[in-house]
Amino acid sequence: MSSATPQIPRVRRRPHGRHRSHGRRLPLAGALRLGRPADIWFKPALSVVASVAPPNLTLLALGRLDLAMYTMAGSLCALYAHNRPYAARARALAWVVLGMLGGLAVALTAASLTTNAVVLVTVGALLAAVQKALCDATRIGPPGHVVLAFISSASLFVPQTLGQVPGHLALGAAAGAWAWIVGMAPGLVRPHGPERRATAHALNAAATYAETAGSGDAAARVRAAAAAAAVHGAWQSLLSTGARSAPRRALERLVVRAEVAIAAPADTEPERLRAWAREVRGAGPVPRPDDLGEAADELLGVEVELAVPPNPLFRRLGPLAPIALRTALGCALAGYASLALGVGRPYWALVTAASLYQANVTLTWSRGVQRVVGNLIGVLFFAVLAPLAHLSQAVLVLLCLALNFGAEALIGRNYWLGSICVTPMALLITEFARVQQPGELVTDRVADTLVGALVGFAAAVAVTNRRAVARIEDALDAVERARERAVGLLDSERPESGALESARRALSGAVVELRAAADAAAGEWWQRALPEERVMRAEQSGHRTLAATVRRQGLHSLEGAQA
């Protein structure tokens, strides 16, 4: 049920002007191209099986498999936060479980108060919009709002009474607590695994940039942005680990190495960075470069990195309003269209529409193509599995567990590939309460997939995101303010202790946010021409200033030490 992290496509530069950008070529074959499997693809795959299996097998033994919908709500929370250090993962998973239970409570209460399908679809669409906005604002990561919307939307159409709601929520809470334990369990064996992976990614990205930094072409600028984002992500990961333990300090010094490589790529030995990355990914001790000495102390700071607080949640929600509106409108219209066609499960069309919405229209189109292709192949897979599933409820449960594993193992390569397992799994879950006709399920699923994808994408095109360019302007202003502060400290003979490190960290984050804003806006339709030259100049000046701060902080003496 996870959602592969979307890759924002690079687009050709357009000439400046006041004209709006209208239609553009939408990718088709590229949307279906397979990527490399994620580094930790097996972790969410194993976690979801470990989380789902005990509740489902317990219900099977009790003869109450009809209650599996409620335990699945909690169990599927194990899909989240696998890239976060365990201190941060504990908090993130707790919030995911609470968010899941909140959506489930609203859905079950609505289902107990009315059976009006139009009202229920409306509630489901509003829930999906709220879930989308909150997941994007908090940057919870894959699978984002899709799993939350799947559970809440399906629960809306389960017959319910008010008296049953507390008990069903208790089942979800118990399974959610177990999912939290499953998500935290790997920390007992590899307590620093997530931050080690983030550090290794930063080292590899810096090595890739250093190899071609002198070319000066557009590809080199893309690699520079990717390296800066990887280093920023590594610092964010390290900052969320809590106390500065010895392994964290060792990892910090390696991230410093990546920053030095970005500041002085010509003096960098990429293979050395990659060798460190391989060691960091392993299970052995964290390598400790012995040429950093006291020069790294200033760059590492003490805890000055904490002086750059994140934006409040309400400020992060503001730019997401158009995406939330697209989600609410698209999900509602898809559900209404499904009802008008007489399909018995309108929540499938609603969830299909909810799953489409990404950072911009271009990515939404790609996700729509992936969803349709994956679902159509998936219903054929279900038709093959249905006779086997009807042998017994035990076989049904085991098939669902296998499909859970397959979905998480494959979805990182491309969303459509994972959907081939997600689709039959969702169809088989409907048979937990009673055996149904496979032909009817297949027909309804195909109809709802096509309706949800078409109506959902139409809503994405109709609801223009006029804030996309405004977000770039805000990001440009943030980069300029951060750069001016850093330059002012560079010009000072003796800047206040920790001030330059704080300014550097703020500028690094601002440059990364600018690139994210520019890439997201590049895939939008019907908007003003983007200030692409200003973005390029701001990124270049920002990277130059960042390099200057690294040299000022005493690491210039190390730039040649890597060779």
XYZ file of C-alpha atoms in Angstrom, residues 22-379:
358
model
C -0.603 26.344 -21.243
C -0.580 22.659 -22.191
C 2.582 20.648 -22.351
C 3.473 17.156 -23.432
C 2.559 14.627 -20.767
C 4.804 11.567 -20.274
C 3.407 8.132 -20.969
C 6.170 5.574 -21.420
C 8.319 7.396 -18.872
C 5.597 7.042 -16.260
C 5.883 3.252 -16.513
C 9.678 3.030 -16.498
C 11.040 0.851 -13.706
C 13.519 2.319 -11.280
C 16.008 0.670 -8.973
C 14.583 -0.973 -5.859
C 14.817 1.092 -2.700
C 17.745 0.386 -0.399
C 15.448 -0.893 2.339
C 12.573 -2.280 0.264
C 12.442 -5.379 2.454
C 11.898 -3.451 5.684
C 8.406 -2.064 4.989
C 7.560 -5.368 3.266
C 8.507 -7.430 6.316
C 7.094 -4.886 8.746
C 3.632 -4.868 7.208
C 3.507 -8.669 7.250
C 4.650 -8.765 10.887
C 2.079 -6.107 11.756
C -0.890 -7.556 9.854
C -0.379 -11.259 10.525
C -0.990 -11.555 14.311
C -4.298 -9.595 14.381
C -5.654 -11.320 11.274
C -4.645 -14.795 12.406
C -6.160 -14.109 15.819
C -9.448 -13.034 14.239
C -9.314 -16.105 11.998
C -8.935 -18.360 15.036
C -11.870 -16.617 16.732
C -14.038 -16.883 13.625
C -14.379 -13.071 13.414
C -12.483 -12.257 10.264
C -15.261 -9.769 9.504
C -13.559 -7.440 12.006
C -10.289 -7.388 10.061
C -11.122 -4.014 8.493
C -10.642 -2.356 11.879
C -7.413 -4.107 12.801
C -6.035 -3.416 9.310
C -6.429 0.279 10.057
C -3.901 0.050 12.853
C -1.693 -2.594 11.248
C -1.041 -0.601 8.080
C 0.530 2.184 10.146
C 3.663 -0.011 10.121
C 4.267 1.177 6.539
C 5.338 4.642 7.670
C 8.545 6.382 8.832
C 11.085 3.709 7.860
C 13.638 6.349 6.843
C 13.462 8.218 10.162
C 15.858 7.695 13.082
C 14.202 5.773 15.860
C 13.741 8.719 18.205
C 11.879 10.574 15.461
C 10.184 7.390 14.237
C 8.604 6.828 17.649
C 6.916 10.223 17.470
C 5.983 9.953 13.788
C 4.413 6.513 14.154
C 2.447 7.638 17.192
C 1.014 10.561 15.202
C 0.237 8.275 12.240
C -1.677 5.887 14.497
C -3.606 8.793 16.038
C -4.334 10.214 12.585
C -5.504 6.848 11.331
C -7.799 6.401 14.340
C -9.123 9.946 13.922
C -10.093 9.323 10.293
C -11.554 5.946 11.220
C -13.615 7.509 14.024
C -15.085 10.126 11.690
C -15.866 7.494 9.045
C -17.477 5.024 11.440
C -19.521 7.752 13.107
C -20.756 8.988 9.725
C -21.594 5.426 8.673
C -23.623 4.924 11.859
C -25.582 8.161 11.387
C -26.553 7.897 7.721
C -26.665 5.492 4.812
C -27.024 8.271 2.229
C -24.284 7.452 -0.282
C -23.930 11.049 -1.485
C -23.337 12.264 2.073
C -20.846 9.475 2.731
C -18.903 10.225 -0.465
C -18.779 13.892 0.532
C -17.422 13.023 3.965
C -14.852 10.713 2.370
C -13.698 13.428 -0.045
C -13.271 15.966 2.757
C -11.372 13.435 4.852
C -9.072 12.643 1.923
C -8.330 16.355 1.415
C -7.475 16.847 5.090
C -5.309 13.725 5.107
C -3.494 14.848 1.959
C -2.784 18.319 3.349
C -1.557 17.061 6.720
C 0.655 14.343 5.241
C 2.266 16.803 2.832
C 2.686 19.508 5.478
C 4.289 17.149 7.970
C 6.312 15.428 5.223
C 5.555 12.036 6.670
C 6.696 10.391 3.436
C 5.393 7.304 1.626
C 2.726 5.986 1.603
C 1.390 9.431 2.524
C -2.345 9.959 2.610
C -3.231 7.017 0.345
C -3.483 4.355 3.070
C -5.343 6.722 5.392
C -7.842 7.552 2.642
C -8.252 3.872 1.742
C -9.191 2.899 5.303
C -11.467 5.852 6.065
C -13.258 5.693 2.693
C -13.887 1.943 2.900
C -15.098 2.290 6.502
C -17.746 4.785 5.434
C -19.635 2.035 3.618
C -19.469 -0.639 6.332
C -22.833 -1.013 8.148
C -22.379 0.416 11.621
C -24.169 1.530 14.771
C -22.983 4.146 17.229
C -22.697 1.528 19.949
C -20.237 -0.490 17.865
C -17.893 2.424 17.138
C -15.892 2.376 20.426
C -15.212 -1.344 20.160
C -14.124 -1.098 16.534
C -11.845 1.827 17.364
C -10.357 -0.211 20.211
C -9.457 -2.958 17.731
C -7.754 -0.369 15.522
C -5.895 1.108 18.490
C -4.643 -2.300 19.649
C -3.386 -3.135 16.155
C -1.860 0.343 15.904
C 0.052 -0.198 19.143
C 1.389 -3.466 17.752
C 2.354 -1.698 14.512
C 4.283 0.873 16.587
C 6.206 -1.941 18.280
C 6.943 -3.589 14.924
C 8.174 -0.281 13.501
C 10.494 0.313 16.449
C 11.779 -3.257 16.812
C 14.678 -3.007 14.274
C 16.235 -0.353 16.513
C 17.162 -3.097 18.974
C 19.478 -4.641 16.359
C 20.642 -1.611 14.371
C 19.899 1.500 16.438
C 21.583 3.962 14.052
C 20.517 2.401 10.744
C 18.386 5.268 9.342
C 20.937 8.011 9.996
C 23.723 5.801 8.656
C 21.790 5.369 5.403
C 21.184 9.140 5.182
C 24.890 9.816 5.709
C 25.887 7.257 3.084
C 23.469 8.857 0.623
C 25.055 12.274 1.265
C 28.552 10.882 0.687
C 27.541 9.196 -2.570
C 25.715 12.301 -3.839
C 28.738 14.469 -3.048
C 31.008 12.008 -4.869
C 28.749 12.053 -7.941
C 28.785 15.855 -7.983
C 32.548 16.058 -7.489
C 33.172 13.856 -10.532
C 31.521 16.291 -12.973
C 31.426 19.602 -11.137
C 33.730 21.334 -13.601
C 31.544 20.761 -16.644
C 29.244 23.686 -15.845
C 26.321 22.208 -17.763
C 22.731 21.843 -16.642
C 23.327 18.266 -15.529
C 26.081 19.429 -13.184
C 23.689 21.954 -11.625
C 21.146 19.182 -11.127
C 23.791 17.069 -9.399
C 24.807 20.027 -7.244
C 21.209 20.491 -6.128
C 20.892 16.760 -5.465
C 24.092 16.750 -3.397
C 22.952 19.766 -1.382
C 19.583 18.125 -0.759
C 21.244 14.866 0.327
C 23.525 16.682 2.771
C 20.603 18.697 4.104
C 18.609 15.494 4.526
C 21.495 13.851 6.370
C 21.699 16.768 8.808
C 17.939 16.659 9.337
C 18.190 12.955 10.072
C 21.041 13.439 12.523
C 19.301 16.318 14.261
C 16.260 14.181 14.964
C 18.198 11.437 16.735
C 18.146 13.165 20.125
C 21.341 13.183 22.197
C 24.685 13.496 20.413
C 25.952 9.971 20.985
C 29.382 8.816 19.830
C 27.983 7.207 16.623
C 26.089 10.393 15.810
C 29.229 12.518 16.235
C 31.111 10.156 13.940
C 28.367 10.412 11.322
C 28.378 14.214 11.648
C 32.041 14.277 10.735
C 31.330 12.263 7.591
C 28.550 14.664 6.586
C 31.110 17.445 7.087
C 33.273 15.549 4.623
C 30.433 15.588 2.094
C 30.041 19.336 2.582
C 33.754 19.885 2.047
C 33.528 17.883 -1.175
C 30.704 20.096 -2.431
C 32.652 23.229 -1.483
C 35.878 22.037 -3.149
C 34.973 19.362 -5.711
C 38.232 19.704 -7.632
C 40.208 18.617 -4.558
C 37.924 15.694 -3.761
C 38.614 12.020 -4.285
C 35.142 10.580 -5.068
C 36.155 6.970 -4.518
C 37.181 7.757 -0.972
C 33.747 9.179 -0.267
C 32.133 6.101 -1.785
C 34.323 3.807 0.299
C 33.160 5.595 3.440
C 29.565 5.291 2.237
C 29.943 1.518 1.837
C 31.373 1.231 5.340
C 28.593 3.350 6.788
C 25.924 1.159 5.161
C 27.489 -1.917 6.686
C 27.124 -3.219 10.205
C 30.653 -2.356 11.369
C 31.797 0.729 13.266
C 31.352 4.143 11.655
C 34.569 5.173 9.881
C 36.351 8.107 11.485
C 38.404 10.221 9.064
C 41.575 11.020 10.998
C 42.350 14.205 9.062
C 39.424 16.252 10.391
C 40.941 17.046 13.777
C 39.886 20.223 15.547
C 39.082 21.979 12.284
C 35.705 20.251 12.147
C 34.629 21.408 15.582
C 33.466 24.795 14.367
C 31.466 23.285 11.532
C 29.916 20.689 13.770
C 29.042 23.390 16.276
C 27.573 22.356 19.572
C 23.816 22.370 19.215
C 23.563 25.572 17.163
C 21.819 23.643 14.419
C 18.743 23.636 16.618
C 18.652 27.428 16.308
C 16.862 27.083 12.943
C 13.325 25.980 13.888
C 10.987 24.525 11.255
C 8.102 26.584 9.949
C 4.911 26.239 12.004
C 2.413 23.728 10.662
C -0.146 26.377 9.710
C 2.411 28.141 7.504
C 3.240 24.884 5.716
C -0.454 24.207 5.143
C -1.041 27.516 3.331
C 0.685 26.673 0.009
C -1.039 23.272 0.003
C -4.558 24.707 -0.237
C -4.858 24.202 -4.047
C -3.727 20.572 -3.739
C -6.224 19.986 -0.921
C -8.982 21.578 -3.020
C -8.075 19.359 -5.970
C -8.264 16.320 -3.704
C -11.640 17.248 -2.214
C -13.204 18.130 -5.569
C -11.731 15.208 -7.495
C -12.623 12.612 -4.857
C -16.170 13.920 -4.471
C -16.833 14.051 -8.222
C -15.320 10.603 -8.735
C -17.538 9.159 -6.029
C -20.638 10.892 -7.400
C -19.852 9.650 -10.922
C -19.477 6.105 -9.623
C -22.857 6.361 -7.903
C -24.441 7.691 -11.078
C -23.117 4.671 -12.983
C -24.658 2.367 -10.409
C -21.364 0.910 -9.150
C -21.838 -0.651 -5.733
C -18.547 0.515 -4.220
C -18.078 4.251 -4.914
C -15.247 4.456 -2.390
C -12.991 2.672 -4.888
C -13.389 5.570 -7.332
C -12.839 8.006 -4.454
C -9.614 6.288 -3.366
C -8.394 6.090 -6.976
C -8.807 9.852 -7.316
C -7.153 10.456 -3.913
C -4.139 8.373 -4.911
C -3.443 10.519 -7.985
C -2.657 13.860 -6.402
C 1.038 14.681 -6.316
C 3.047 17.896 -6.162
C 1.870 19.121 -9.586
C -0.300 18.245 -12.575
C 2.480 16.483 -14.500
C 3.216 14.118 -11.617
C -0.522 13.640 -11.077
C -0.851 12.540 -14.714
C 2.003 10.075 -14.303
C 0.451 8.636 -11.162
C -2.869 8.293 -13.004
C -1.233 6.283 -15.793
C 0.504 4.093 -13.227
C -2.694 3.564 -11.241
C -4.762 2.545 -14.273
C -2.141 0.163 -15.681
C -1.447 -1.432 -12.298
C -5.114 -1.841 -11.428
C -6.092 -3.353 -14.771
C -3.322 -5.936 -14.540
C -4.150 -6.407 -10.863
C -7.784 -7.369 -11.504
